[in-house]
């Protein structure tokens, strides 16, 4: 099976932002960086979480998917006490009746001093 690589200029290393195989889209860890840079958005943790979700939506969109196609999310928080804020922002990104499965993991560090990173898997019925 062939794979299609998505690069949108926002990665911090030698990896693809997303890989599409068949009707599945696997999105790499996405953080609150200004698009096309390795610079975190200013404004604190809430702004970083919002930017992370915007960046996730941008990668998914560039791959030809939508947020409603996401079936699984894994979020990494440097401080699990940010979980309520993360939930509040995250909940605005998905319809409650079709929210993806999700895990939130507390971690000691993230690349470039980020406070949050999100990865996901999206699936579509068509393979266009």
PDB file of C-alpha atoms in Angstrom:
ATOM      1  CA  UNK A   1       0.000   0.000   0.000  1.00  0.00           C
ATOM      2  CA  UNK A   2       1.353   3.430  -0.878  1.00  0.00           C
ATOM      3  CA  UNK A   3       1.681   6.313   1.530  1.00  0.00           C
ATOM      4  CA  UNK A   4       1.391  10.046   1.055  1.00  0.00           C
ATOM      5  CA  UNK A   5       3.481  12.448   3.139  1.00  0.00           C
ATOM      6  CA  UNK A   6       2.206  15.805   4.401  1.00  0.00           C
ATOM      7  CA  UNK A   7       4.732  18.536   5.200  1.00  0.00           C
ATOM      8  CA  UNK A   8       3.441  21.997   6.066  1.00  0.00           C
ATOM      9  CA  UNK A   9       6.713  23.584   7.189  1.00  0.00           C
ATOM     10  CA  UNK A  10       6.104  23.376  10.926  1.00  0.00           C
ATOM     11  CA  UNK A  11       8.100  20.357  12.088  1.00  0.00           C
ATOM     12  CA  UNK A  12      10.956  20.555  14.579  1.00  0.00           C
ATOM     13  CA  UNK A  13      12.826  17.580  13.207  1.00  0.00           C
ATOM     14  CA  UNK A  14      13.252  14.991  10.468  1.00  0.00           C
ATOM     15  CA  UNK A  15       9.720  13.641  10.417  1.00  0.00           C
ATOM     16  CA  UNK A  16       6.491  14.118   8.485  1.00  0.00           C
ATOM     17  CA  UNK A  17       3.641  16.149   9.954  1.00  0.00           C
ATOM     18  CA  UNK A  18       1.258  13.489   8.699  1.00  0.00           C
ATOM     19  CA  UNK A  19       1.320  10.246   6.770  1.00  0.00           C
ATOM     20  CA  UNK A  20      -1.690   8.974   4.855  1.00  0.00           C
ATOM     21  CA  UNK A  21      -1.976   5.244   4.242  1.00  0.00           C
ATOM     22  CA  UNK A  22      -5.176   4.040   2.632  1.00  0.00           C
ATOM     23  CA  UNK A  23      -7.987   5.929   4.354  1.00  0.00           C
ATOM     24  CA  UNK A  24      -6.010   6.558   7.572  1.00  0.00           C
ATOM     25  CA  UNK A  25      -4.142   9.763   8.396  1.00  0.00           C
ATOM     26  CA  UNK A  26      -1.537   9.596  11.165  1.00  0.00           C
ATOM     27  CA  UNK A  27      -0.595  13.033  12.512  1.00  0.00           C
ATOM     28  CA  UNK A  28       2.707  13.530  14.325  1.00  0.00           C
ATOM     29  CA  UNK A  29       3.003  15.440  17.570  1.00  0.00           C
ATOM     30  CA  UNK A  30       1.777  18.980  17.013  1.00  0.00           C
ATOM     31  CA  UNK A  31       2.480  21.874  19.369  1.00  0.00           C
ATOM     32  CA  UNK A  32       1.621  25.510  19.865  1.00  0.00           C
ATOM     33  CA  UNK A  33       4.181  26.893  17.442  1.00  0.00           C
ATOM     34  CA  UNK A  34       3.627  29.808  15.116  1.00  0.00           C
ATOM     35  CA  UNK A  35       2.961  28.291  11.675  1.00  0.00           C
ATOM     36  CA  UNK A  36       6.136  27.557   9.728  1.00  0.00           C
ATOM     37  CA  UNK A  37       8.417  28.302  12.689  1.00  0.00           C
ATOM     38  CA  UNK A  38       9.937  26.671  15.764  1.00  0.00           C
ATOM     39  CA  UNK A  39       8.713  29.553  17.951  1.00  0.00           C
ATOM     40  CA  UNK A  40       5.982  28.987  20.506  1.00  0.00           C
ATOM     41  CA  UNK A  41       3.051  31.368  20.357  1.00  0.00           C
ATOM     42  CA  UNK A  42       3.123  34.120  22.995  1.00  0.00           C
ATOM     43  CA  UNK A  43       0.391  34.494  25.585  1.00  0.00           C
ATOM     44  CA  UNK A  44       0.942  31.621  27.997  1.00  0.00           C
ATOM     45  CA  UNK A  45      -0.348  28.084  28.245  1.00  0.00           C
ATOM     46  CA  UNK A  46      -3.908  28.836  27.141  1.00  0.00           C
ATOM     47  CA  UNK A  47      -2.680  30.531  23.971  1.00  0.00           C
ATOM     48  CA  UNK A  48      -0.331  27.610  23.377  1.00  0.00           C
ATOM     49  CA  UNK A  49      -3.147  25.077  23.712  1.00  0.00           C
ATOM     50  CA  UNK A  50      -5.347  27.083  21.323  1.00  0.00           C
ATOM     51  CA  UNK A  51      -2.504  27.302  18.779  1.00  0.00           C
ATOM     52  CA  UNK A  52      -1.825  23.574  19.135  1.00  0.00           C
ATOM     53  CA  UNK A  53      -5.401  22.779  18.199  1.00  0.00           C
ATOM     54  CA  UNK A  54      -5.301  25.277  15.289  1.00  0.00           C
ATOM     55  CA  UNK A  55      -2.097  23.643  14.053  1.00  0.00           C
ATOM     56  CA  UNK A  56      -3.659  20.187  14.344  1.00  0.00           C
ATOM     57  CA  UNK A  57      -6.630  21.361  12.301  1.00  0.00           C
ATOM     58  CA  UNK A  58      -4.277  22.870   9.683  1.00  0.00           C
ATOM     59  CA  UNK A  59      -2.317  19.621   9.260  1.00  0.00           C
ATOM     60  CA  UNK A  60      -5.500  17.549   9.085  1.00  0.00           C
ATOM     61  CA  UNK A  61      -6.936  19.994   6.544  1.00  0.00           C
ATOM     62  CA  UNK A  62      -3.819  19.948   4.395  1.00  0.00           C
ATOM     63  CA  UNK A  63      -4.093  16.158   4.345  1.00  0.00           C
ATOM     64  CA  UNK A  64      -7.667  16.470   3.038  1.00  0.00           C
ATOM     65  CA  UNK A  65      -9.349  15.451   6.286  1.00  0.00           C
ATOM     66  CA  UNK A  66     -11.446  17.358   8.802  1.00  0.00           C
ATOM     67  CA  UNK A  67     -11.561  17.394  12.571  1.00  0.00           C
ATOM     68  CA  UNK A  68     -14.700  15.244  12.381  1.00  0.00           C
ATOM     69  CA  UNK A  69     -12.609  12.493  10.741  1.00  0.00           C
ATOM     70  CA  UNK A  70     -10.385  12.191  13.831  1.00  0.00           C
ATOM     71  CA  UNK A  71     -11.003   8.940  15.703  1.00  0.00           C
ATOM     72  CA  UNK A  72      -8.203   8.995  18.294  1.00  0.00           C
ATOM     73  CA  UNK A  73      -6.201  11.735  20.037  1.00  0.00           C
ATOM     74  CA  UNK A  74      -3.266  11.536  22.411  1.00  0.00           C
ATOM     75  CA  UNK A  75      -2.331  14.721  24.258  1.00  0.00           C
ATOM     76  CA  UNK A  76       0.827  15.272  26.260  1.00  0.00           C
ATOM     77  CA  UNK A  77       0.821  17.930  28.990  1.00  0.00           C
ATOM     78  CA  UNK A  78       3.922  19.074  30.803  1.00  0.00           C
ATOM     79  CA  UNK A  79       1.733  20.040  33.759  1.00  0.00           C
ATOM     80  CA  UNK A  80      -1.353  17.888  34.327  1.00  0.00           C
ATOM     81  CA  UNK A  81      -2.899  20.716  36.327  1.00  0.00           C
ATOM     82  CA  UNK A  82      -3.479  22.285  32.875  1.00  0.00           C
ATOM     83  CA  UNK A  83      -5.943  19.468  32.152  1.00  0.00           C
ATOM     84  CA  UNK A  84      -9.095  21.576  32.866  1.00  0.00           C
ATOM     85  CA  UNK A  85      -7.881  24.366  30.567  1.00  0.00           C
ATOM     86  CA  UNK A  86      -6.942  21.824  27.910  1.00  0.00           C
ATOM     87  CA  UNK A  87     -10.405  20.212  28.193  1.00  0.00           C
ATOM     88  CA  UNK A  88     -12.163  23.563  27.886  1.00  0.00           C
ATOM     89  CA  UNK A  89     -10.326  24.471  24.680  1.00  0.00           C
ATOM     90  CA  UNK A  90     -10.315  20.931  23.263  1.00  0.00           C
ATOM     91  CA  UNK A  91     -14.093  20.634  23.713  1.00  0.00           C
ATOM     92  CA  UNK A  92     -14.634  23.547  21.284  1.00  0.00           C
ATOM     93  CA  UNK A  93     -12.867  21.599  18.520  1.00  0.00           C
ATOM     94  CA  UNK A  94     -15.168  18.571  18.334  1.00  0.00           C
ATOM     95  CA  UNK A  95     -18.897  17.918  18.349  1.00  0.00           C
ATOM     96  CA  UNK A  96     -19.736  16.229  21.684  1.00  0.00           C
ATOM     97  CA  UNK A  97     -21.705  13.389  20.070  1.00  0.00           C
ATOM     98  CA  UNK A  98     -18.792  12.437  17.803  1.00  0.00           C
ATOM     99  CA  UNK A  99     -15.739  13.319  19.903  1.00  0.00           C
ATOM    100  CA  UNK A 100     -12.752  11.037  19.253  1.00  0.00           C
ATOM    101  CA  UNK A 101     -11.313   8.612  21.777  1.00  0.00           C
ATOM    102  CA  UNK A 102      -8.620  10.418  23.773  1.00  0.00           C
ATOM    103  CA  UNK A 103      -5.803   9.926  26.240  1.00  0.00           C
ATOM    104  CA  UNK A 104      -4.005  12.703  28.135  1.00  0.00           C
ATOM    105  CA  UNK A 105      -0.534  11.914  29.425  1.00  0.00           C
ATOM    106  CA  UNK A 106       1.538  13.960  31.845  1.00  0.00           C
ATOM    107  CA  UNK A 107       5.175  14.256  30.762  1.00  0.00           C
ATOM    108  CA  UNK A 108       8.305  15.802  32.277  1.00  0.00           C
ATOM    109  CA  UNK A 109       9.366  17.653  29.112  1.00  0.00           C
ATOM    110  CA  UNK A 110       8.380  18.372  25.539  1.00  0.00           C
ATOM    111  CA  UNK A 111      10.529  19.594  22.640  1.00  0.00           C
ATOM    112  CA  UNK A 112      11.407  23.311  22.491  1.00  0.00           C
ATOM    113  CA  UNK A 113       9.951  23.945  25.952  1.00  0.00           C
ATOM    114  CA  UNK A 114       6.389  23.334  24.799  1.00  0.00           C
ATOM    115  CA  UNK A 115       3.668  22.764  27.382  1.00  0.00           C
ATOM    116  CA  UNK A 116       1.388  20.678  25.170  1.00  0.00           C
ATOM    117  CA  UNK A 117       1.653  18.324  22.220  1.00  0.00           C
ATOM    118  CA  UNK A 118      -1.187  16.528  20.442  1.00  0.00           C
ATOM    119  CA  UNK A 119      -1.155  13.653  17.979  1.00  0.00           C
ATOM    120  CA  UNK A 120      -4.071  11.931  16.301  1.00  0.00           C
ATOM    121  CA  UNK A 121      -5.375   9.364  13.843  1.00  0.00           C
ATOM    122  CA  UNK A 122      -8.106  10.261  11.365  1.00  0.00           C
ATOM    123  CA  UNK A 123     -10.085   7.904   9.157  1.00  0.00           C
ATOM    124  CA  UNK A 124     -12.336   8.503   6.174  1.00  0.00           C
ATOM    125  CA  UNK A 125     -14.535   6.088   4.300  1.00  0.00           C
ATOM    126  CA  UNK A 126     -13.263   7.327   0.941  1.00  0.00           C
ATOM    127  CA  UNK A 127      -9.623   7.327  -0.103  1.00  0.00           C
ATOM    128  CA  UNK A 128      -9.741  10.327  -2.466  1.00  0.00           C
TER     129      UNK A 128
END
